Every structure is written in C-alpha cells, then in structure tokens.
Amino acid sequence: MKVLCVAEKPSIAKEVTNILSGGKSVRRNSPSKYNSNFDFKFDFPGHGVCDVTMTSVTGHINRTDFPAQYGWGKVPPGRLFELPIEVKIDKDKAAIHRNISTEARNSTYLMIWTDCDREGEAIGYEIFEAAQKGNRSISFNHVWRSHFSHLERNHILNAARNPTGLDMKVVDAVNCRQELDLRVGASFTRLLTDALRGQKNIPSPVSYGTCQFPALGFVVDRYKRVKSFKEEKFWYLQADVEKDGQTAHFNWTRGRFFDRLYVITLYQECMKNPHGKIDSVTKKPTSNYKPYPLTTVQLQKDCSTFYKMSAKATLDAAEKLYTGGWISYPRTETDKFPRAMNLKSIVETQTQDSRWGQFARELLDGGFSQPREGKNDDKSHPPIHPVKFQKLEAIKDDNQRKVYEYVVRRFLACCSTDAKGFQTVATLVWGNEIFKATGLEVSELNYLKVYTYRKWSSSETLPPFQQGESIPIKFSEVKEGKTGPPNHMTETELIALMDANGIGTDATIADHIDRIGARSYIQKVKKGGSEIIVPTELGIGLIEGFSSINFENNISLSKPSLRKRLEVLLKEVETGRRTKDQALKENVDLYRKAFVTTAENQAILINEYKKYQT
C-alpha cells in the first residue's frame, strides 16, 4: 500500500521525511524544481509498513477570480457582487498540481501535512482535489489529516500515527472569506481607481481591502487627534515632609485642576496649618505577575516594542525558526498550555545555555510553577514555545536570533513564579486636602531574572511614619503643568487595535499592515528612538472621503464594524451554526449597499482627497 503525504512547505516536507524515514529516504525531482519528492517506508498503525512519498506545495494551489469576460472595463464594477466567479489552478502552481496528481495515481491514501490553522485546512482540500484529478479512487474517506504544532521527533511520529479527517466547515469558512474579499476588493478598487483617475499623486490601481482600510482608519484617527491637539495648563499641589533626616514626597490625591485660582485657594487654606497628620500607614505584600504564555499577536507586539521589528519581519523570522525545528508553530491564539504537556522536559533542554541555563536549572530544582492560564484556546496549537535548544551564536540571522531568545526567555518566565515585594502607602492629611506617598521594596525577582524585558525595582523607601502623628510640612508649592498630545501610532498599538477589533487574524495582521505600507497609504517615520506610523496624503484623503459619506445603518468602510462582523460569521461557519452561503449573503448585501452609496457620492471622495494634496 502507498501513502502520499503532502506538506505546506518544502522545508516541512524535508523535516517530516527525516523523522518518519529515520534518515533513510530517496529524493526524486518533481515537475516543480522547488518541491522535491521523497520516497521511504513507514509503519502506520492498522496498515503495517507502507510505501510513502512525501512532497509539498507552497501555499494555495488554486486562485479565485472572475472569468476574463468580466475583466476591468468590461462590466460595471457594481455587478461584481453578483457575477459568477471561478476557482482555477494558479498558473504559477501548475507544476505542483501536476506532481500531486501524478504521485496520487498509485496511492491508496492521501495524508495532509499542512499547517493546522484555517488556511492550512483549505490548502489541504485543494491538495485532495489535485490528488483526485490523478486518482478518482481516493475519496474523502481516504484522506488523513495530521495534527502537529512543532517538528520535535516524537510529536511528528504521534501526528503520523493518529490522523483525523479534513474539517470541511473550516474549509467553507476560508472559501467564504476568499469570495467576499474578491468581490468587495475588486468592485471597490475599480470604483476608486476610476473615480480618482486624473487627480494628483494617484497610483493605479487605488486598492481597497476589507482589512486594510479599517487598519488605515486607526492610523488616520490618531494622526488627526495629534494634529488637532491644543495644550492646556493645569495646576496641582505638592507637599514634602521630613522625618529622621529622610524626605518623603506626597502627591495630591485630587490629581490636577485647570483652574489656577481654585488650586491657589485650596493651597492657602492648607498653609494656615504648618503641620500635617499621618492618617494611615499600610505595608502589604505585592506581586509583579509573570507573563501569560505567548500568542502570535503578543509576539508581534513585543518584538515591535523591544526590538523595533515590524510585525512581518517578526513572523518571517518565527516561521523560519519553526521550519528549522527550534520553536513551535508561531501562529496561535492560545495563551494556556495543556495540563498534560510536559513543560519540564522543555525547560531541561535550555539548561545548557550560558545566559539562562542556570535559571532553567533552578526551575528544575524546585522553582518550577505551572504557567498562568489565559482565556484563549484555538484548539489547534499550544502557545509559542521553544522545541529544542540552539546556541544564539549559531543563529546567523539577526531577527531570528532575537525572536528565538525572546521565545525562550518568555517560556522560562512563564514556568517561574511571580516577583514578590512589599508596598508601603502613607496618607497625609494637610488642612482639608489628602496626599499619598508610596514606596516599594522588591524582595524576590523570580521570573524577572530571566525576563529581562520588564523592569521592577525598589523605589523610594518611606520614613518610619506612625499613624496619627503630626509632622511639619517641610516644603510645598502649587505646581504647573501642561497637557500633552496623544502619541502618534506605533506598530505595537496598531497590532493591538486590529486584534481587539477583529481586523484580520493573528496570522494575517502583519500582512495587512505591510500591504497598506506598500500601497503608500501609510509610512513609518523615525521619531527619537522609536518609529511611528503616519498616513500619507493619499491615505488620509481616502479615509476622510469615506468618513464624509453618509452610509445607511451606521455602515462604515473605514471603521472595523463590517470586518469584525465577518470574523464573527466565519467562526459560526466553522462551528456549524451558519452555512457558508448564509454568511456570504449577509456580508455581500452589506457591502453592496455601501458600494451603491459610494458610487452615488464620488464627488465627496474627490473633494475630500483634494483637501490633503500639496
């Protein structure tokens, strides 16, 4: 019996082959020069030793598009919401399709080794269709679906021995999203391009995307808030006292006021009494909590903050570390480890490192603590974690080295305990006003010894105040300050906003940000030691144009509501609460109405765009 195995990437095919074959495989060329075939034998439970051919694809084989007769200029853009579409083999993937069909001719079973996420499931079905083209006897019942999240040997062997079937509900969700994105993207892109043709600095085409424009909307909204900001002066009180030669600075609990005269009046009342009273002193244990297990979105946010890496660069580096077998699958929403997972064995692999090896040994010598559990579990992959040890010096790529170190330190921190300390709070009553001073004493760093990205240290210690004691005011004043503008958008903030509003998925957010940059809707600008994101004239003009159109039922093409609704519906398709056709119809109807309104108000789009041209 022969089993045809197909992975999503050539690198995965090669790694899985090495494990299943025990290093004893024969490589053959295929019609695609990038996708080799590997022949070997493997003992599948219930089937015995089988002949196996492992090959690969490079992402989707098929592409969804409109037939040629509905090309640009051949039909009104609005008709694209209803015209038929076709799914065909991508011409760049024809050799891959042919290889799968050929290798399937003498195969009894097809085993899918694509990534265990939504896209991977859909690619798996495309592989099944390609295999059927060469062998009609391979039915849906002859398809095995492997489930794996990293390339550790025993994990891969377990995946090979315990396959399931393809989940067609997940495939339907992907097909629904692909069709909607095609219809909406093509119709609006053609409309915008035609409407703005002839205006200054207009690229061709002017592309619209259901994720890209809400993301751009966040950037424009922040940019406008910064530009329209007007600073205001405010005033507040400060009081210092001294005891045993030590000065303590007390902060006013009222915060600040924008009425100087009012604050001066309160201050004058306080000044009638040269002494204040220590109303209370409390000292209690406090903790600095260790981080949750690592998700894709958090990885992107943290690498942007700590390393100034773009989301795309972060995921590209993580993907290479995964295919190299060093970390687990880097696209996951899960922030809690399965209770049955042997985390200590992973900790043990890191004891040999010169930087964090001693910390790992301390965890194994009694310092280990079960990681915190978040609320998210995508049921496909565990949180991102190291799979095997690798010396940093051996990782030549700078981004990969940074991501690997971060993943390891984050994992070890998760397996440690919270940092401990004591917080002292003293309350001072002076006149009719209340002031507070706070001190922190850190007693145990714990996870912070390895998680060097977060700082928590002892702050100003307080004198030995006694409750009820009267104490002279050493120094006081009415202080003046000014409100500051909001900060420009950073990539870390944009990722967080997109994630919170359901714009894209953990696996696609980076691509959407990269795309609006490539389309010249945003630009990244160095400011001080950081990098900010600002809209271009084109970007702000487009968003302001859409924002000025009065859509029905609070529909917005620059806000997240429509895309967020789509993500909700796709989840319902995956769980069977809604069919693909139902979800598609609801979304197509909403976007069609928005399209009609936009077409009727093209003059508004043009006029708003012109306002921002120099």
XYZ file of N, CA, C and O in Angstrom, residues 99-222:
496
model
N 2.349 17.459 -10.173
C 3.137 16.498 -9.396
C 2.244 15.712 -8.435
O 2.370 14.490 -8.318
N 1.348 16.414 -7.743
C 0.454 15.728 -6.799
C -0.450 14.746 -7.541
O -0.654 13.607 -7.098
N -1.003 15.179 -8.662
C -1.881 14.309 -9.440
C -1.134 13.057 -9.907
O -1.659 11.935 -9.836
N 0.092 13.249 -10.355
C 0.891 12.119 -10.835
C 1.234 11.155 -9.706
O 1.091 9.930 -9.846
N 1.682 11.693 -8.565
C 2.068 10.842 -7.444
C 0.869 10.132 -6.816
O 1.024 9.104 -6.157
N -0.315 10.668 -7.024
C -1.521 10.065 -6.434
C -2.012 8.853 -7.217
O -2.819 8.071 -6.703
N -1.543 8.690 -8.442
C -2.088 7.631 -9.308
C -1.982 6.249 -8.684
O -2.880 5.420 -8.798
N -0.891 5.966 -8.021
C -0.691 4.636 -7.436
C -0.828 4.654 -5.915
O -0.350 3.736 -5.236
N -1.465 5.685 -5.377
C -1.606 5.817 -3.918
C -2.978 5.357 -3.458
O -3.985 5.501 -4.168
N -3.001 4.804 -2.262
C -4.265 4.373 -1.656
C -4.810 5.436 -0.716
O -6.018 5.655 -0.634
N -3.898 6.081 0.007
C -4.291 7.126 0.961
C -3.524 8.409 0.689
O -2.391 8.389 0.178
N -4.161 9.513 1.054
C -3.542 10.833 0.983
C -3.436 11.377 2.402
O -4.435 11.399 3.125
N -2.238 11.785 2.806
C -2.051 12.335 4.149
C -1.629 13.796 4.047
O -0.638 14.127 3.406
N -2.420 14.665 4.695
C -2.211 16.111 4.635
C -1.319 16.550 5.788
O -1.616 16.290 6.956
N -0.244 17.265 5.448
C 0.687 17.790 6.453
C 0.777 19.312 6.365
O 1.849 19.900 6.521
N -0.337 19.961 6.106
C -0.352 21.425 6.069
C -0.441 21.978 7.486
O -0.740 21.248 8.439
N -0.185 23.294 7.620
C -0.290 23.936 8.928
C -1.691 23.735 9.494
O -2.682 23.785 8.764
N -1.757 23.526 10.789
C -3.046 23.240 11.424
C -3.765 24.522 11.803
O -3.980 24.823 12.986
N -4.109 25.304 10.799
C -4.895 26.507 11.002
C -5.941 26.580 9.895
O -6.063 25.662 9.078
N -6.686 27.682 9.866
C -7.772 27.813 8.900
C -7.272 27.696 7.464
O -7.837 26.969 6.646
N -6.209 28.414 7.125
C -5.684 28.377 5.765
C -5.131 26.996 5.430
O -5.278 26.509 4.305
N -4.481 26.366 6.413
C -3.925 25.041 6.186
C -4.983 24.019 5.836
O -4.764 23.127 4.999
N -6.148 24.149 6.469
C -7.250 23.225 6.183
C -7.731 23.402 4.743
O -8.005 22.425 4.029
N -7.835 24.660 4.304
C -8.293 24.935 2.944
C -7.263 24.465 1.913
O -7.626 23.907 0.871
N -5.983 24.660 2.204
C -4.932 24.179 1.301
C -4.985 22.654 1.229
O -4.794 22.054 0.170
N -5.277 22.019 2.371
C -5.402 20.571 2.395
C -6.479 20.068 1.459
O -6.321 19.045 0.780
N -7.590 20.795 1.400
C -8.674 20.384 0.498
C -8.262 20.573 -0.957
O -8.603 19.754 -1.817
N -7.506 21.622 -1.243
C -7.012 21.820 -2.610
C -6.070 20.680 -3.000
O -6.070 20.226 -4.156
N -5.268 20.220 -2.046
C -4.388 19.074 -2.299
C -5.217 17.829 -2.602
O -4.899 17.059 -3.526
N -6.286 17.631 -1.858
C -7.186 16.495 -2.092
C -7.768 16.552 -3.508
O -7.820 15.537 -4.221
N -8.193 17.734 -3.949
C -8.752 17.871 -5.298
C -7.693 17.554 -6.355
O -8.000 16.916 -7.381
N -6.455 17.987 -6.111
C -5.379 17.695 -7.059
C -5.102 16.195 -7.118
O -4.868 15.627 -8.199
N -5.124 15.542 -5.957
C -4.891 14.089 -5.909
C -6.008 13.341 -6.627
O -5.760 12.375 -7.356
N -7.234 13.790 -6.450
C -8.371 13.143 -7.118
C -8.277 13.268 -8.630
O -8.765 12.405 -9.364
N -7.664 14.331 -9.091
C -7.507 14.527 -10.529
C -6.709 13.375 -11.130
O -6.961 12.942 -12.263
N -5.753 12.858 -10.348
C -4.939 11.757 -10.844
C -5.450 10.402 -10.433
O -5.076 9.384 -11.036
N -6.295 10.354 -9.399
C -6.766 9.060 -8.901
C -8.150 9.224 -8.275
O -8.278 9.630 -7.128
N -9.173 8.898 -9.044
C -10.556 9.061 -8.572
C -10.909 8.125 -7.419
O -11.891 8.340 -6.706
N -10.115 7.102 -7.226
C -10.419 6.159 -6.142
C -10.044 6.730 -4.771
O -10.430 6.165 -3.744
N -9.296 7.831 -4.740
C -9.004 8.495 -3.462
C -10.216 9.350 -3.096
O -10.390 10.455 -3.619
N -11.058 8.811 -2.257
C -12.254 9.533 -1.822
C -11.944 10.322 -0.556
O -10.835 10.251 -0.011
N -12.938 11.058 -0.089
C -12.752 11.857 1.121
C -12.418 10.959 2.307
O -11.723 11.377 3.237
N -12.894 9.719 2.268
C -12.624 8.769 3.352
C -11.191 8.241 3.317
O -10.763 7.551 4.246
N -10.486 8.545 2.239
C -9.097 8.091 2.117
C -8.105 9.219 2.413
O -6.932 9.139 2.047
N -8.590 10.256 3.061
C -7.742 11.403 3.396
C -7.444 11.386 4.886
O -8.357 11.367 5.715
N -6.169 11.398 5.240
C -5.737 11.501 6.634
C -5.197 12.913 6.877
O -4.442 13.441 6.066
N -5.583 13.470 7.990
C -5.134 14.825 8.348
C -4.251 14.738 9.585
O -4.715 14.354 10.675
N -2.976 15.066 9.439
C -2.074 15.062 10.593
C -2.231 16.368 11.370
O -2.529 17.415 10.794
N -2.034 16.290 12.667
C -2.110 17.480 13.522
C -0.801 17.621 14.286
O -0.443 16.768 15.095
N -0.087 18.708 14.009
C 1.198 18.928 14.660
C 1.408 20.421 14.852
O 0.857 21.242 14.112
N 2.197 20.777 15.847
C 2.452 22.191 16.126
C 3.945 22.514 16.177
O 4.318 23.664 16.301
N 4.779 21.478 16.093
C 6.217 21.698 16.007
C 6.851 20.451 15.419
O 6.161 19.463 15.113
N 8.161 20.483 15.234
C 8.839 19.428 14.493
C 9.742 18.564 15.371
O 10.733 18.019 14.897
N 9.388 18.437 16.622
C 10.108 17.515 17.508
C 9.740 16.080 17.110
O 8.587 15.791 16.761
N 10.705 15.186 17.172
C 10.553 13.839 16.606
C 9.318 13.101 17.122
O 8.490 12.624 16.325
N 9.178 12.956 18.426
C 8.061 12.182 18.974
C 6.711 12.818 18.650
O 5.710 12.123 18.447
N 6.709 14.144 18.586
C 5.477 14.848 18.259
C 5.039 14.531 16.825
O 3.851 14.277 16.558
N 5.994 14.523 15.891
C 5.685 14.218 14.498
C 5.272 12.751 14.336
O 4.331 12.423 13.596
N 5.952 11.858 15.022
C 5.577 10.441 14.961
C 4.149 10.237 15.474
O 3.367 9.468 14.892
N 3.801 10.932 16.544
C 2.446 10.828 17.082
C 1.418 11.368 16.087
O 0.325 10.809 15.926
N 1.778 12.459 15.388
C 0.869 13.029 14.391
C 0.645 12.061 13.231
O -0.462 11.950 12.703
N 1.710 11.355 12.830
C 1.587 10.392 11.737
C 0.734 9.194 12.126
O 0.026 8.619 11.293
N 0.773 8.821 13.393
C 0.077 7.613 13.846
C -1.351 7.869 14.302
O -2.111 6.920 14.524
N -1.717 9.152 14.424
C -3.063 9.473 14.934
C -3.734 10.561 14.089
O -4.085 11.638 14.589
N -3.924 10.305 12.804
C -4.537 11.329 11.955
C -6.053 11.410 12.169
O -6.667 10.503 12.723
N -6.626 12.519 11.720
C -8.092 12.690 11.694
C -8.471 12.948 10.239
O -7.737 12.582 9.332
N -9.633 13.553 10.025
C -10.058 13.908 8.673
C -10.038 15.411 8.489
O -9.890 16.173 9.445
N -10.185 15.856 7.247
C -10.282 17.284 6.965
C -11.595 17.835 7.524
O -12.625 17.156 7.507
N -11.552 19.056 8.014
C -12.737 19.715 8.565
C -13.315 20.630 7.496
O -12.830 21.736 7.264
N -14.401 20.188 6.843
C -14.956 20.954 5.728
C -15.635 22.238 6.181
O -15.795 23.169 5.385
N -16.040 22.320 7.425
C -16.617 23.585 7.911
C -15.548 24.687 7.915
O -15.827 25.839 7.579
N -14.342 24.310 8.294
C -13.249 25.279 8.272
C -12.915 25.655 6.828
O -12.663 26.833 6.517
N -12.927 24.673 5.925
C -12.687 24.949 4.511
C -13.743 25.915 3.975
O -13.430 26.862 3.240
N -15.000 25.699 4.354
C -16.079 26.596 3.921
C -15.849 28.022 4.422
O -16.130 28.991 3.710
N -15.350 28.158 5.653
C -15.098 29.495 6.203
C -14.034 30.222 5.376
O -14.171 31.419 5.082
N -12.983 29.516 4.988
C -11.931 30.132 4.172
C -12.479 30.519 2.801
O -12.229 31.620 2.298
N -13.253 29.625 2.187
C -13.824 29.923 0.876
C -14.772 31.118 0.933
O -14.829 31.928 0.004
N -15.512 31.238 2.029
C -16.407 32.371 2.227
C -15.606 33.671 2.273
O -15.938 34.654 1.601
N -14.544 33.674 3.058
C -13.713 34.880 3.180
C -13.043 35.227 1.860
O -12.980 36.393 1.457
N -12.556 34.216 1.137
C -11.891 34.470 -0.136
C -12.846 35.093 -1.143
O -12.494 36.054 -1.836
N -14.063 34.554 -1.217
C -15.026 35.085 -2.186
C -15.452 36.504 -1.829
O -15.550 37.373 -2.702
N -15.694 36.752 -0.549
C -16.096 38.097 -0.143
C -14.976 39.101 -0.429
O -15.221 40.180 -0.976
N -13.743 38.751 -0.057
C -12.621 39.661 -0.297
C -12.451 39.949 -1.783
O -12.124 41.079 -2.177
N -12.676 38.935 -2.629
C -12.568 39.138 -4.072
C -13.639 40.101 -4.567
O -13.339 41.070 -5.273
N -14.881 39.835 -4.193
C -15.984 40.665 -4.694
C -15.862 42.105 -4.201
O -16.004 43.057 -4.970
N -15.610 42.259 -2.905
C -15.517 43.610 -2.335
C -14.275 44.325 -2.843
O -14.330 45.484 -3.266
N -13.138 43.640 -2.796
C -11.890 44.264 -3.214
C -11.912 44.691 -4.668
O -11.518 45.815 -5.008
N -12.398 43.810 -5.551
C -12.401 44.122 -6.979
C -13.375 45.254 -7.300
O -13.047 46.174 -8.061
N -14.571 45.213 -6.733
C -15.578 46.229 -7.045
C -15.149 47.604 -6.547
O -15.193 48.594 -7.300
N -14.716 47.700 -5.308
C -14.318 48.999 -4.763
C -13.011 49.503 -5.380
O -12.834 50.713 -5.580
N -12.078 48.596 -5.661
C -10.821 49.020 -6.278
C -11.076 49.637 -7.655
O -10.518 50.681 -7.997
N -11.940 49.004 -8.437
C -12.254 49.557 -9.760
C -12.993 50.894 -9.631
O -12.715 51.842 -10.386
N -13.908 50.977 -8.684
C -14.652 52.224 -8.481
C -13.715 53.362 -8.069
O -13.765 54.465 -8.632
N -12.863 53.122 -7.058
C -11.966 54.163 -6.568
C -10.971 54.588 -7.640
O -10.677 55.782 -7.796
N -10.436 53.621 -8.359
C -9.453 53.942 -9.396
C -10.065 54.810 -10.489
O -9.472 55.801 -10.932
N -11.274 54.443 -10.912
C -11.945 55.231 -11.956
C -12.325 56.618 -11.444
O -12.186 57.615 -12.157
N -12.800 56.688 -10.196
C -13.255 57.968 -9.653
C -12.107 58.948 -9.474
O -12.271 60.153 -9.702
N -10.938 58.462 -9.069
C -9.813 59.344 -8.759
C -8.807 59.480 -9.898
O -7.794 60.153 -9.749
N -9.097 58.847 -11.011
C -8.178 58.929 -12.150
C -8.020 60.392 -12.585
O -8.992 61.131 -12.714
N -6.810 60.826 -12.776
C -6.555 62.190 -13.187
C -6.201 63.123 -12.045
O -5.707 64.230 -12.272
N -6.444 62.685 -10.788
C -6.073 63.516 -9.651
C -4.569 63.405 -9.393
O -3.908 62.466 -9.847
N -4.034 64.359 -8.643
C -2.599 64.375 -8.361
C -2.179 63.196 -7.485
O -2.893 62.815 -6.561
N -1.020 62.651 -7.780
C -0.363 61.644 -6.931
C -1.224 60.409 -6.689
O -1.200 59.823 -5.609
N -1.980 60.014 -7.690
C -2.836 58.837 -7.551
C -2.164 57.639 -8.221
O -1.831 57.682 -9.408
N -1.952 56.561 -7.463
C -1.391 55.349 -8.080
C -2.493 54.616 -8.845
O -3.669 54.940 -8.735
N -2.111 53.666 -9.610
C -3.097 52.828 -10.287
C -2.702 51.369 -10.093
O -1.580 50.979 -10.444
N -3.566 50.574 -9.486
C -4.905 50.931 -9.029
C -4.901 51.528 -7.618
O -3.910 51.443 -6.911
N -6.066 52.103 -7.242
C -6.286 52.529 -5.859
C -7.003 51.370 -5.171
O -8.213 51.203 -5.315
N -6.244 50.559 -4.462
C -6.771 49.289 -3.952
C -7.565 49.461 -2.671
O -7.185 50.239 -1.786
N -8.654 48.711 -2.581
C -9.444 48.662 -1.341
C -9.384 47.248 -0.784
O -9.485 46.269 -1.522
N -9.224 47.143 0.529
C -9.249 45.845 1.193
C -10.079 45.939 2.462
O -10.039 46.962 3.160
N -10.826 44.899 2.765
C -11.740 44.938 3.912
C -11.009 44.991 5.244
O -11.596 45.384 6.255
N -9.748 44.586 5.269
C -8.931 44.704 6.490
C -8.032 45.929 6.438
O -7.816 46.595 7.449
N -7.519 46.224 5.246
C -6.544 47.306 5.141
C -7.136 48.669 5.486
O -6.500 49.487 6.157
N -8.373 48.938 5.042
C -8.923 50.267 5.275
C -9.310 50.517 6.732
O -9.070 51.613 7.248
N -9.886 49.564 7.454
C -10.074 49.804 8.896
C -8.747 50.009 9.630
O -8.670 50.843 10.538
N -7.704 49.275 9.228
C -6.387 49.479 9.850
C -5.878 50.878 9.550
O -5.353 51.582 10.427
N -6.038 51.312 8.305
C -5.650 52.673 7.917
C -6.470 53.695 8.693
O -5.949 54.748 9.091
N -7.751 53.375 8.941
C -8.606 54.288 9.696
C -8.073 54.552 11.092
O -8.156 55.681 11.597
N -7.526 53.520 11.742
C -6.939 53.712 13.075
C -5.774 54.706 13.016
O -5.622 55.563 13.885
N -4.942 54.565 11.995
C -3.768 55.438 11.858
C -4.208 56.882 11.611
O -3.674 57.817 12.220
N -5.182 57.065 10.730
C -5.662 58.414 10.411
C -6.315 59.064 11.624
O -6.088 60.249 11.908
N -7.119 58.295 12.344
C -7.789 58.846 13.530
C -6.774 59.355 14.553
O -6.915 60.457 15.085
N -5.733 58.596 14.806
C -4.712 59.024 15.759
C -3.961 60.255 15.226
O -3.672 61.186 15.981
